[in-house]
Amino acid sequence: MVDVSKRNSQQRHKNSSASRVEATDAQTPSTLYTVTVPTDMTMDDGRPLTSFSLTHVYYDPADRISFLCAWLALVPQGLCIVYASLIWSSREAEIFLMFAGQIGCEALNWILKRIIKEERPKQIYGKGYGMPSSHAQFVAFFSIYFSLFLLIRHQPHPTHTHTPFPFTHRVLLSIASLLSAAAVSASRVYLNYHTPRQVIAGCTAGTLIAIGWFIATTVLRKTGWLEWLLETQLARSLRVRDLVVTEDLMDAGWARWEERRKRRRIASAKKRG
């Protein structure tokens, strides 16, 4: 009987804590996206619960810029979904190579943090070390490698069904990618997850790794190693191809679709005739 009363008392305390959070958040413009959670959530046996830190972001609900920065903090996770989707749907060797470099970049960041062991700013509750910023390093690698691919390696040829984007459009797309990376990096400082020095270090590391990996993949192509890899049984069974260098992804399969469409229209015309 004593245990039941104690548990009921704890539950009332949890509910009151949750209601106070709701009352505070209800006055802010971002209430729709703010998850109200009791501040002292525990299991029935008293063990404390924890949050999934990969997608957990602290921000000021009364600050619209802070709210935007919280969304920007999820860009790396979104890019991982983009990688997985493109690898599965296109089976392009270039995307495999870029993703391999991205994973290597993350692994090096993990190592650097444990060598340098510099703490995060005191104002935040982020887990792990802060030097260099993994978010900044991630987006710097992505934007630099993506820009190098668009401006140097990507040489699409016109077909009878498709005219590739002109070089000026690829330049604009590269600039947009770089600006987006800068916004994500700046958000880490604004949210007090990192110091400016930690973010600059992350951007520098990501840029150097992207340039180095782009050179390495160029050597793989020129020496014939990539072509050899594409002929292996594993690559053949996974249907890995290398077409995006000379054609746009949006053109893949379009010619076959156009031919099928023409055949259907001809068949329909014959039936009506």
PDB file of C-alpha atoms in Angstrom:
ATOM      1  CA  MET A   1       0.000   0.000   0.000  1.00  0.00           C
ATOM      2  CA  VAL A   2       2.889   2.321   0.755  1.00  0.00           C
ATOM      3  CA  ASP A   3       4.531   1.491  -2.574  1.00  0.00           C
ATOM      4  CA  VAL A   4       1.331   2.281  -4.509  1.00  0.00           C
ATOM      5  CA  SER A   5       0.930   5.650  -2.794  1.00  0.00           C
ATOM      6  CA  LYS A   6       4.543   6.495  -3.494  1.00  0.00           C
ATOM      7  CA  ARG A   7       4.150   5.596  -7.187  1.00  0.00           C
ATOM      8  CA  ASN A   8       0.985   7.697  -7.467  1.00  0.00           C
ATOM      9  CA  SER A   9       2.820  10.622  -5.902  1.00  0.00           C
ATOM     10  CA  GLN A  10       5.654  10.240  -8.397  1.00  0.00           C
ATOM     11  CA  GLN A  11       3.185  10.080 -11.282  1.00  0.00           C
ATOM     12  CA  ARG A  12       1.450  13.293 -10.129  1.00  0.00           C
ATOM     13  CA  HIS A  13       4.851  14.981  -9.990  1.00  0.00           C
ATOM     14  CA  LYS A  14       5.623  13.822 -13.540  1.00  0.00           C
ATOM     15  CA  ASN A  15       2.299  15.088 -14.831  1.00  0.00           C
ATOM     16  CA  SER A  16       2.782  18.463 -13.154  1.00  0.00           C
ATOM     17  CA  SER A  17       6.261  18.742 -14.684  1.00  0.00           C
ATOM     18  CA  ALA A  18       4.879  17.948 -18.114  1.00  0.00           C
ATOM     19  CA  SER A  19       2.082  20.498 -17.745  1.00  0.00           C
ATOM     20  CA  ARG A  20       4.562  23.227 -16.828  1.00  0.00           C
ATOM     21  CA  VAL A  21       6.518  22.491 -20.000  1.00  0.00           C
ATOM     22  CA  GLU A  22       3.319  22.701 -22.054  1.00  0.00           C
ATOM     23  CA  ALA A  23       2.356  26.043 -20.506  1.00  0.00           C
ATOM     24  CA  THR A  24       5.756  27.492 -21.350  1.00  0.00           C
ATOM     25  CA  ASP A  25       5.831  26.151 -24.910  1.00  0.00           C
ATOM     26  CA  ALA A  26       2.254  27.171 -25.675  1.00  0.00           C
ATOM     27  CA  GLN A  27       3.354  30.799 -25.813  1.00  0.00           C
ATOM     28  CA  THR A  28       6.024  30.182 -28.482  1.00  0.00           C
ATOM     29  CA  PRO A  29       5.591  30.077 -32.292  1.00  0.00           C
ATOM     30  CA  SER A  30       7.165  26.625 -32.564  1.00  0.00           C
ATOM     31  CA  THR A  31       4.779  24.759 -30.270  1.00  0.00           C
ATOM     32  CA  LEU A  32       3.567  22.586 -33.145  1.00  0.00           C
ATOM     33  CA  TYR A  33       7.002  20.973 -33.406  1.00  0.00           C
ATOM     34  CA  THR A  34       7.973  20.983 -29.723  1.00  0.00           C
ATOM     35  CA  VAL A  35       7.673  17.589 -28.055  1.00  0.00           C
ATOM     36  CA  THR A  36       6.445  17.872 -24.471  1.00  0.00           C
ATOM     37  CA  VAL A  37       8.165  15.286 -22.298  1.00  0.00           C
ATOM     38  CA  PRO A  38       8.145  14.989 -18.494  1.00  0.00           C
ATOM     39  CA  THR A  39      11.444  16.252 -17.140  1.00  0.00           C
ATOM     40  CA  ASP A  40      12.008  13.262 -14.832  1.00  0.00           C
ATOM     41  CA  MET A  41      10.825  10.271 -16.888  1.00  0.00           C
ATOM     42  CA  THR A  42      11.812   6.914 -15.406  1.00  0.00           C
ATOM     43  CA  MET A  43      10.922   3.253 -15.807  1.00  0.00           C
ATOM     44  CA  ASP A  44       8.661   1.565 -13.262  1.00  0.00           C
ATOM     45  CA  ASP A  45      11.747   0.282 -11.449  1.00  0.00           C
ATOM     46  CA  GLY A  46      13.194   3.799 -11.168  1.00  0.00           C
ATOM     47  CA  ARG A  47      15.768   3.540 -13.966  1.00  0.00           C
ATOM     48  CA  PRO A  48      15.985   6.859 -15.916  1.00  0.00           C
ATOM     49  CA  LEU A  49      15.059   7.033 -19.603  1.00  0.00           C
ATOM     50  CA  THR A  50      17.327   8.662 -22.161  1.00  0.00           C
ATOM     51  CA  SER A  51      16.828  10.222 -25.596  1.00  0.00           C
ATOM     52  CA  PHE A  52      18.229   9.125 -28.965  1.00  0.00           C
ATOM     53  CA  SER A  53      21.055  11.649 -29.270  1.00  0.00           C
ATOM     54  CA  LEU A  54      21.492  11.199 -33.043  1.00  0.00           C
ATOM     55  CA  THR A  55      18.326  13.214 -33.688  1.00  0.00           C
ATOM     56  CA  HIS A  56      18.020  15.062 -30.361  1.00  0.00           C
ATOM     57  CA  VAL A  57      18.592  18.823 -30.692  1.00  0.00           C
ATOM     58  CA  TYR A  58      18.442  21.450 -27.938  1.00  0.00           C
ATOM     59  CA  TYR A  59      17.208  24.873 -29.058  1.00  0.00           C
ATOM     60  CA  ASP A  60      15.516  27.997 -27.706  1.00  0.00           C
ATOM     61  CA  PRO A  61      11.762  27.668 -28.472  1.00  0.00           C
ATOM     62  CA  ALA A  62      11.316  31.437 -28.231  1.00  0.00           C
ATOM     63  CA  ASP A  63      13.920  32.087 -30.951  1.00  0.00           C
ATOM     64  CA  ARG A  64      12.836  31.484 -34.567  1.00  0.00           C
ATOM     65  CA  ILE A  65      16.438  31.351 -35.792  1.00  0.00           C
ATOM     66  CA  SER A  66      17.234  28.759 -33.140  1.00  0.00           C
ATOM     67  CA  PHE A  67      14.230  26.749 -34.346  1.00  0.00           C
ATOM     68  CA  LEU A  68      15.558  26.890 -37.934  1.00  0.00           C
ATOM     69  CA  CYS A  69      19.011  25.868 -36.741  1.00  0.00           C
ATOM     70  CA  ALA A  70      17.479  22.829 -35.049  1.00  0.00           C
ATOM     71  CA  TRP A  71      16.176  21.688 -38.445  1.00  0.00           C
ATOM     72  CA  LEU A  72      19.550  22.406 -40.065  1.00  0.00           C
ATOM     73  CA  ALA A  73      21.133  20.119 -37.483  1.00  0.00           C
ATOM     74  CA  LEU A  74      19.263  17.203 -39.089  1.00  0.00           C
ATOM     75  CA  VAL A  75      20.713  17.797 -42.576  1.00  0.00           C
ATOM     76  CA  PRO A  76      23.460  15.122 -42.248  1.00  0.00           C
ATOM     77  CA  GLN A  77      20.863  12.508 -41.313  1.00  0.00           C
ATOM     78  CA  GLY A  78      18.772  13.590 -44.295  1.00  0.00           C
ATOM     79  CA  LEU A  79      21.777  13.299 -46.606  1.00  0.00           C
ATOM     80  CA  CYS A  80      22.371   9.742 -45.394  1.00  0.00           C
ATOM     81  CA  ILE A  81      18.816   8.912 -46.478  1.00  0.00           C
ATOM     82  CA  VAL A  82      19.554  10.529 -49.861  1.00  0.00           C
ATOM     83  CA  TYR A  83      22.702   8.414 -50.198  1.00  0.00           C
ATOM     84  CA  ALA A  84      20.831   5.207 -49.393  1.00  0.00           C
ATOM     85  CA  SER A  85      17.985   6.049 -51.784  1.00  0.00           C
ATOM     86  CA  LEU A  86      20.299   6.896 -54.686  1.00  0.00           C
ATOM     87  CA  ILE A  87      22.510   3.860 -54.141  1.00  0.00           C
ATOM     88  CA  TRP A  88      19.508   1.556 -54.097  1.00  0.00           C
ATOM     89  CA  SER A  89      17.718   3.133 -57.056  1.00  0.00           C
ATOM     90  CA  SER A  90      20.613   3.997 -59.378  1.00  0.00           C
ATOM     91  CA  ARG A  91      23.439   1.566 -58.443  1.00  0.00           C
ATOM     92  CA  GLU A  92      25.870   4.216 -59.703  1.00  0.00           C
ATOM     93  CA  ALA A  93      29.567   3.626 -58.967  1.00  0.00           C
ATOM     94  CA  GLU A  94      30.171   7.354 -58.430  1.00  0.00           C
ATOM     95  CA  ILE A  95      27.585   7.471 -55.641  1.00  0.00           C
ATOM     96  CA  PHE A  96      29.136   4.382 -54.031  1.00  0.00           C
ATOM     97  CA  LEU A  97      32.530   6.116 -54.160  1.00  0.00           C
ATOM     98  CA  MET A  98      31.201   9.366 -52.710  1.00  0.00           C
ATOM     99  CA  PHE A  99      29.436   7.537 -49.882  1.00  0.00           C
ATOM    100  CA  ALA A 100      32.584   5.524 -49.114  1.00  0.00           C
ATOM    101  CA  GLY A 101      34.490   8.799 -48.798  1.00  0.00           C
ATOM    102  CA  GLN A 102      31.745  10.208 -46.574  1.00  0.00           C
ATOM    103  CA  ILE A 103      31.979   7.209 -44.238  1.00  0.00           C
ATOM    104  CA  GLY A 104      35.763   7.559 -44.153  1.00  0.00           C
ATOM    105  CA  CYS A 105      35.364  11.245 -43.304  1.00  0.00           C
ATOM    106  CA  GLU A 106      33.088  10.377 -40.374  1.00  0.00           C
ATOM    107  CA  ALA A 107      35.518   7.717 -39.153  1.00  0.00           C
ATOM    108  CA  LEU A 108      38.391  10.209 -39.204  1.00  0.00           C
ATOM    109  CA  ASN A 109      36.257  12.719 -37.276  1.00  0.00           C
ATOM    110  CA  TRP A 110      35.621  10.076 -34.607  1.00  0.00           C
ATOM    111  CA  ILE A 111      39.363   9.474 -34.315  1.00  0.00           C
ATOM    112  CA  LEU A 112      40.276  13.171 -34.243  1.00  0.00           C
ATOM    113  CA  LYS A 113      37.786  13.910 -31.464  1.00  0.00           C
ATOM    114  CA  ARG A 114      39.337  11.242 -29.269  1.00  0.00           C
ATOM    115  CA  ILE A 115      42.855  12.441 -29.982  1.00  0.00           C
ATOM    116  CA  ILE A 116      42.189  16.158 -29.405  1.00  0.00           C
ATOM    117  CA  LYS A 117      39.628  15.683 -26.582  1.00  0.00           C
ATOM    118  CA  GLU A 118      38.383  19.273 -26.594  1.00  0.00           C
ATOM    119  CA  GLU A 119      35.116  19.822 -24.747  1.00  0.00           C
ATOM    120  CA  ARG A 120      32.023  21.499 -26.172  1.00  0.00           C
ATOM    121  CA  PRO A 121      30.884  24.967 -25.002  1.00  0.00           C
ATOM    122  CA  LYS A 122      29.662  24.958 -21.404  1.00  0.00           C
ATOM    123  CA  GLN A 123      26.215  26.333 -22.322  1.00  0.00           C
ATOM    124  CA  ILE A 124      25.061  23.108 -23.993  1.00  0.00           C
ATOM    125  CA  TYR A 125      24.457  19.514 -22.978  1.00  0.00           C
ATOM    126  CA  GLY A 126      25.835  17.876 -26.137  1.00  0.00           C
ATOM    127  CA  LYS A 127      27.450  14.486 -25.728  1.00  0.00           C
ATOM    128  CA  GLY A 128      31.042  13.712 -26.683  1.00  0.00           C
ATOM    129  CA  TYR A 129      33.945  15.934 -27.608  1.00  0.00           C
ATOM    130  CA  GLY A 130      33.573  19.026 -29.775  1.00  0.00           C
ATOM    131  CA  MET A 131      36.774  19.287 -31.830  1.00  0.00           C
ATOM    132  CA  PRO A 132      36.301  19.109 -34.771  1.00  0.00           C
ATOM    133  CA  SER A 133      32.575  19.565 -35.416  1.00  0.00           C
ATOM    134  CA  SER A 134      31.237  16.403 -37.057  1.00  0.00           C
ATOM    135  CA  HIS A 135      28.297  18.277 -38.609  1.00  0.00           C
ATOM    136  CA  ALA A 136      30.601  20.846 -40.208  1.00  0.00           C
ATOM    137  CA  GLN A 137      32.993  18.151 -41.415  1.00  0.00           C
ATOM    138  CA  PHE A 138      30.143  16.077 -42.869  1.00  0.00           C
ATOM    139  CA  VAL A 139      28.526  18.868 -44.882  1.00  0.00           C
ATOM    140  CA  ALA A 140      31.895  20.300 -45.960  1.00  0.00           C
ATOM    141  CA  PHE A 141      32.890  16.948 -47.447  1.00  0.00           C
ATOM    142  CA  PHE A 142      29.533  16.550 -49.160  1.00  0.00           C
ATOM    143  CA  SER A 143      29.401  20.038 -50.677  1.00  0.00           C
ATOM    144  CA  ILE A 144      33.047  20.118 -51.817  1.00  0.00           C
ATOM    145  CA  TYR A 145      33.026  16.642 -53.374  1.00  0.00           C
ATOM    146  CA  PHE A 146      29.631  17.281 -54.976  1.00  0.00           C
ATOM    147  CA  SER A 147      30.882  20.573 -56.442  1.00  0.00           C
ATOM    148  CA  LEU A 148      34.079  18.973 -57.764  1.00  0.00           C
ATOM    149  CA  PHE A 149      32.020  16.261 -59.409  1.00  0.00           C
ATOM    150  CA  LEU A 150      29.633  18.721 -61.056  1.00  0.00           C
ATOM    151  CA  LEU A 151      32.334  21.117 -62.264  1.00  0.00           C
ATOM    152  CA  ILE A 152      35.150  18.725 -63.228  1.00  0.00           C
ATOM    153  CA  ARG A 153      34.123  15.086 -63.591  1.00  0.00           C
ATOM    154  CA  HIS A 154      30.531  15.339 -64.797  1.00  0.00           C
ATOM    155  CA  GLN A 155      30.600  15.668 -68.602  1.00  0.00           C
ATOM    156  CA  PRO A 156      27.100  14.709 -69.821  1.00  0.00           C
ATOM    157  CA  HIS A 157      26.509  14.308 -73.538  1.00  0.00           C
ATOM    158  CA  PRO A 158      23.284  15.419 -75.269  1.00  0.00           C
ATOM    159  CA  THR A 159      20.957  12.681 -76.497  1.00  0.00           C
ATOM    160  CA  HIS A 160      17.917  12.720 -78.751  1.00  0.00           C
ATOM    161  CA  THR A 161      15.719  12.668 -75.634  1.00  0.00           C
ATOM    162  CA  HIS A 162      17.617  14.946 -73.260  1.00  0.00           C
ATOM    163  CA  THR A 163      19.697  18.136 -73.196  1.00  0.00           C
ATOM    164  CA  PRO A 164      22.011  18.253 -70.140  1.00  0.00           C
ATOM    165  CA  PHE A 165      22.125  21.204 -67.765  1.00  0.00           C
ATOM    166  CA  PRO A 166      24.575  23.847 -69.025  1.00  0.00           C
ATOM    167  CA  PHE A 167      27.781  24.463 -67.079  1.00  0.00           C
ATOM    168  CA  THR A 168      26.389  27.699 -65.611  1.00  0.00           C
ATOM    169  CA  HIS A 169      23.533  25.765 -64.005  1.00  0.00           C
ATOM    170  CA  ARG A 170      26.013  23.329 -62.470  1.00  0.00           C
ATOM    171  CA  VAL A 171      27.966  26.281 -61.074  1.00  0.00           C
ATOM    172  CA  LEU A 172      24.804  27.662 -59.458  1.00  0.00           C
ATOM    173  CA  LEU A 173      23.980  24.248 -58.012  1.00  0.00           C
ATOM    174  CA  SER A 174      27.489  24.028 -56.566  1.00  0.00           C
ATOM    175  CA  ILE A 175      27.152  27.474 -54.987  1.00  0.00           C
ATOM    176  CA  ALA A 176      23.803  26.479 -53.457  1.00  0.00           C
ATOM    177  CA  SER A 177      25.416  23.356 -52.013  1.00  0.00           C
ATOM    178  CA  LEU A 178      28.280  25.355 -50.490  1.00  0.00           C
ATOM    179  CA  LEU A 179      25.918  27.950 -49.006  1.00  0.00           C
ATOM    180  CA  SER A 180      23.794  25.194 -47.474  1.00  0.00           C
ATOM    181  CA  ALA A 181      26.897  23.669 -45.901  1.00  0.00           C
ATOM    182  CA  ALA A 182      27.833  27.075 -44.503  1.00  0.00           C
ATOM    183  CA  ALA A 183      24.344  27.443 -42.991  1.00  0.00           C
ATOM    184  CA  VAL A 184      24.544  24.041 -41.296  1.00  0.00           C
ATOM    185  CA  SER A 185      28.003  24.847 -39.936  1.00  0.00           C
ATOM    186  CA  ALA A 186      26.906  28.251 -38.618  1.00  0.00           C
ATOM    187  CA  SER A 187      23.907  26.658 -36.909  1.00  0.00           C
ATOM    188  CA  ARG A 188      26.223  24.605 -34.710  1.00  0.00           C
ATOM    189  CA  VAL A 189      27.723  27.792 -33.289  1.00  0.00           C
ATOM    190  CA  TYR A 190      24.326  29.485 -32.942  1.00  0.00           C
ATOM    191  CA  LEU A 191      22.955  26.541 -30.949  1.00  0.00           C
ATOM    192  CA  ASN A 192      26.105  26.535 -28.762  1.00  0.00           C
ATOM    193  CA  TYR A 193      26.973  22.964 -29.687  1.00  0.00           C
ATOM    194  CA  HIS A 194      30.410  24.086 -30.908  1.00  0.00           C
ATOM    195  CA  THR A 195      32.788  27.011 -30.741  1.00  0.00           C
ATOM    196  CA  PRO A 196      33.660  28.855 -33.979  1.00  0.00           C
ATOM    197  CA  ARG A 197      37.125  27.263 -33.861  1.00  0.00           C
ATOM    198  CA  GLN A 198      35.649  23.760 -33.701  1.00  0.00           C
ATOM    199  CA  VAL A 199      33.390  24.469 -36.672  1.00  0.00           C
ATOM    200  CA  ILE A 200      36.238  25.955 -38.724  1.00  0.00           C
ATOM    201  CA  ALA A 201      38.345  22.891 -37.941  1.00  0.00           C
ATOM    202  CA  GLY A 202      35.499  20.625 -39.074  1.00  0.00           C
ATOM    203  CA  CYS A 203      35.031  22.541 -42.325  1.00  0.00           C
ATOM    204  CA  THR A 204      38.773  22.446 -42.998  1.00  0.00           C
ATOM    205  CA  ALA A 205      39.019  18.717 -42.339  1.00  0.00           C
ATOM    206  CA  GLY A 206      35.964  17.953 -44.486  1.00  0.00           C
ATOM    207  CA  THR A 207      37.295  20.080 -47.346  1.00  0.00           C
ATOM    208  CA  LEU A 208      40.749  18.468 -47.307  1.00  0.00           C
ATOM    209  CA  ILE A 209      39.300  14.961 -47.141  1.00  0.00           C
ATOM    210  CA  ALA A 210      36.902  15.714 -50.013  1.00  0.00           C
ATOM    211  CA  ILE A 211      39.712  17.022 -52.227  1.00  0.00           C
ATOM    212  CA  GLY A 212      41.964  14.100 -51.314  1.00  0.00           C
ATOM    213  CA  TRP A 213      39.221  11.536 -51.953  1.00  0.00           C
ATOM    214  CA  PHE A 214      38.296  13.160 -55.267  1.00  0.00           C
ATOM    215  CA  ILE A 215      41.932  12.862 -56.380  1.00  0.00           C
ATOM    216  CA  ALA A 216      42.034   9.239 -55.193  1.00  0.00           C
ATOM    217  CA  THR A 217      38.891   8.328 -57.151  1.00  0.00           C
ATOM    218  CA  THR A 218      40.324  10.070 -60.220  1.00  0.00           C
ATOM    219  CA  VAL A 219      43.392   7.831 -59.947  1.00  0.00           C
ATOM    220  CA  LEU A 220      41.105   4.795 -59.574  1.00  0.00           C
ATOM    221  CA  ARG A 221      39.406   5.729 -62.830  1.00  0.00           C
ATOM    222  CA  LYS A 222      42.526   6.563 -64.828  1.00  0.00           C
ATOM    223  CA  THR A 223      44.453   3.466 -63.765  1.00  0.00           C
ATOM    224  CA  GLY A 224      41.566   1.145 -64.641  1.00  0.00           C
ATOM    225  CA  TRP A 225      40.958  -0.089 -61.107  1.00  0.00           C
ATOM    226  CA  LEU A 226      37.357   1.087 -61.095  1.00  0.00           C
ATOM    227  CA  GLU A 227      36.693  -0.671 -64.390  1.00  0.00           C
ATOM    228  CA  TRP A 228      38.215  -3.840 -62.929  1.00  0.00           C
ATOM    229  CA  LEU A 229      36.046  -3.549 -59.814  1.00  0.00           C
ATOM    230  CA  LEU A 230      32.924  -3.155 -61.943  1.00  0.00           C
ATOM    231  CA  GLU A 231      33.724  -6.482 -63.629  1.00  0.00           C
ATOM    232  CA  THR A 232      33.888  -8.415 -60.366  1.00  0.00           C
ATOM    233  CA  GLN A 233      31.156 -10.899 -59.540  1.00  0.00           C
ATOM    234  CA  LEU A 234      29.931  -8.818 -56.596  1.00  0.00           C
ATOM    235  CA  ALA A 235      29.544  -5.652 -58.675  1.00  0.00           C
ATOM    236  CA  ARG A 236      27.837  -7.581 -61.459  1.00  0.00           C
ATOM    237  CA  SER A 237      25.414  -9.246 -59.042  1.00  0.00           C
ATOM    238  CA  LEU A 238      24.558  -5.837 -57.532  1.00  0.00           C
ATOM    239  CA  ARG A 239      24.200  -4.366 -61.058  1.00  0.00           C
ATOM    240  CA  VAL A 240      26.607  -1.518 -60.316  1.00  0.00           C
ATOM    241  CA  ARG A 241      27.100   0.776 -63.303  1.00  0.00           C
ATOM    242  CA  ASP A 242      29.104   3.884 -64.153  1.00  0.00           C
ATOM    243  CA  LEU A 243      26.961   6.134 -66.341  1.00  0.00           C
ATOM    244  CA  VAL A 244      26.373   9.303 -64.315  1.00  0.00           C
ATOM    245  CA  VAL A 245      29.745  10.736 -65.370  1.00  0.00           C
ATOM    246  CA  THR A 246      28.572  11.028 -68.980  1.00  0.00           C
ATOM    247  CA  GLU A 247      24.801  11.282 -68.549  1.00  0.00           C
ATOM    248  CA  ASP A 248      22.341  12.886 -66.159  1.00  0.00           C
ATOM    249  CA  LEU A 249      20.552  10.676 -63.663  1.00  0.00           C
ATOM    250  CA  MET A 250      17.219  12.005 -64.900  1.00  0.00           C
ATOM    251  CA  ASP A 251      18.012  10.691 -68.387  1.00  0.00           C
ATOM    252  CA  ALA A 252      18.520   7.135 -67.181  1.00  0.00           C
ATOM    253  CA  GLY A 253      15.799   4.982 -68.689  1.00  0.00           C
ATOM    254  CA  TRP A 254      14.080   7.966 -70.343  1.00  0.00           C
ATOM    255  CA  ALA A 255      14.975   6.820 -73.866  1.00  0.00           C
ATOM    256  CA  ARG A 256      13.476   3.375 -73.194  1.00  0.00           C
ATOM    257  CA  TRP A 257      10.358   5.019 -71.759  1.00  0.00           C
ATOM    258  CA  GLU A 258       9.986   7.200 -74.854  1.00  0.00           C
ATOM    259  CA  GLU A 259      10.300   4.182 -77.145  1.00  0.00           C
ATOM    260  CA  ARG A 260       7.686   2.294 -75.134  1.00  0.00           C
ATOM    261  CA  ARG A 261       5.404   5.337 -75.202  1.00  0.00           C
ATOM    262  CA  LYS A 262       5.699   5.627 -78.991  1.00  0.00           C
ATOM    263  CA  ARG A 263       4.901   1.940 -79.453  1.00  0.00           C
ATOM    264  CA  ARG A 264       1.780   2.285 -77.292  1.00  0.00           C
ATOM    265  CA  ARG A 265       0.604   5.316 -79.243  1.00  0.00           C
ATOM    266  CA  ILE A 266       1.157   3.523 -82.557  1.00  0.00           C
ATOM    267  CA  ALA A 267      -0.710   0.456 -81.291  1.00  0.00           C
ATOM    268  CA  SER A 268      -3.607   2.637 -80.070  1.00  0.00           C
ATOM    269  CA  ALA A 269      -3.769   4.424 -83.431  1.00  0.00           C
ATOM    270  CA  LYS A 270      -3.941   1.090 -85.278  1.00  0.00           C
ATOM    271  CA  LYS A 271      -6.786  -0.106 -83.049  1.00  0.00           C
ATOM    272  CA  ARG A 272      -8.773   3.068 -83.698  1.00  0.00           C
ATOM    273  CA  GLY A 273      -8.059   2.826 -87.438  1.00  0.00           C
TER     274      GLY A 273
END
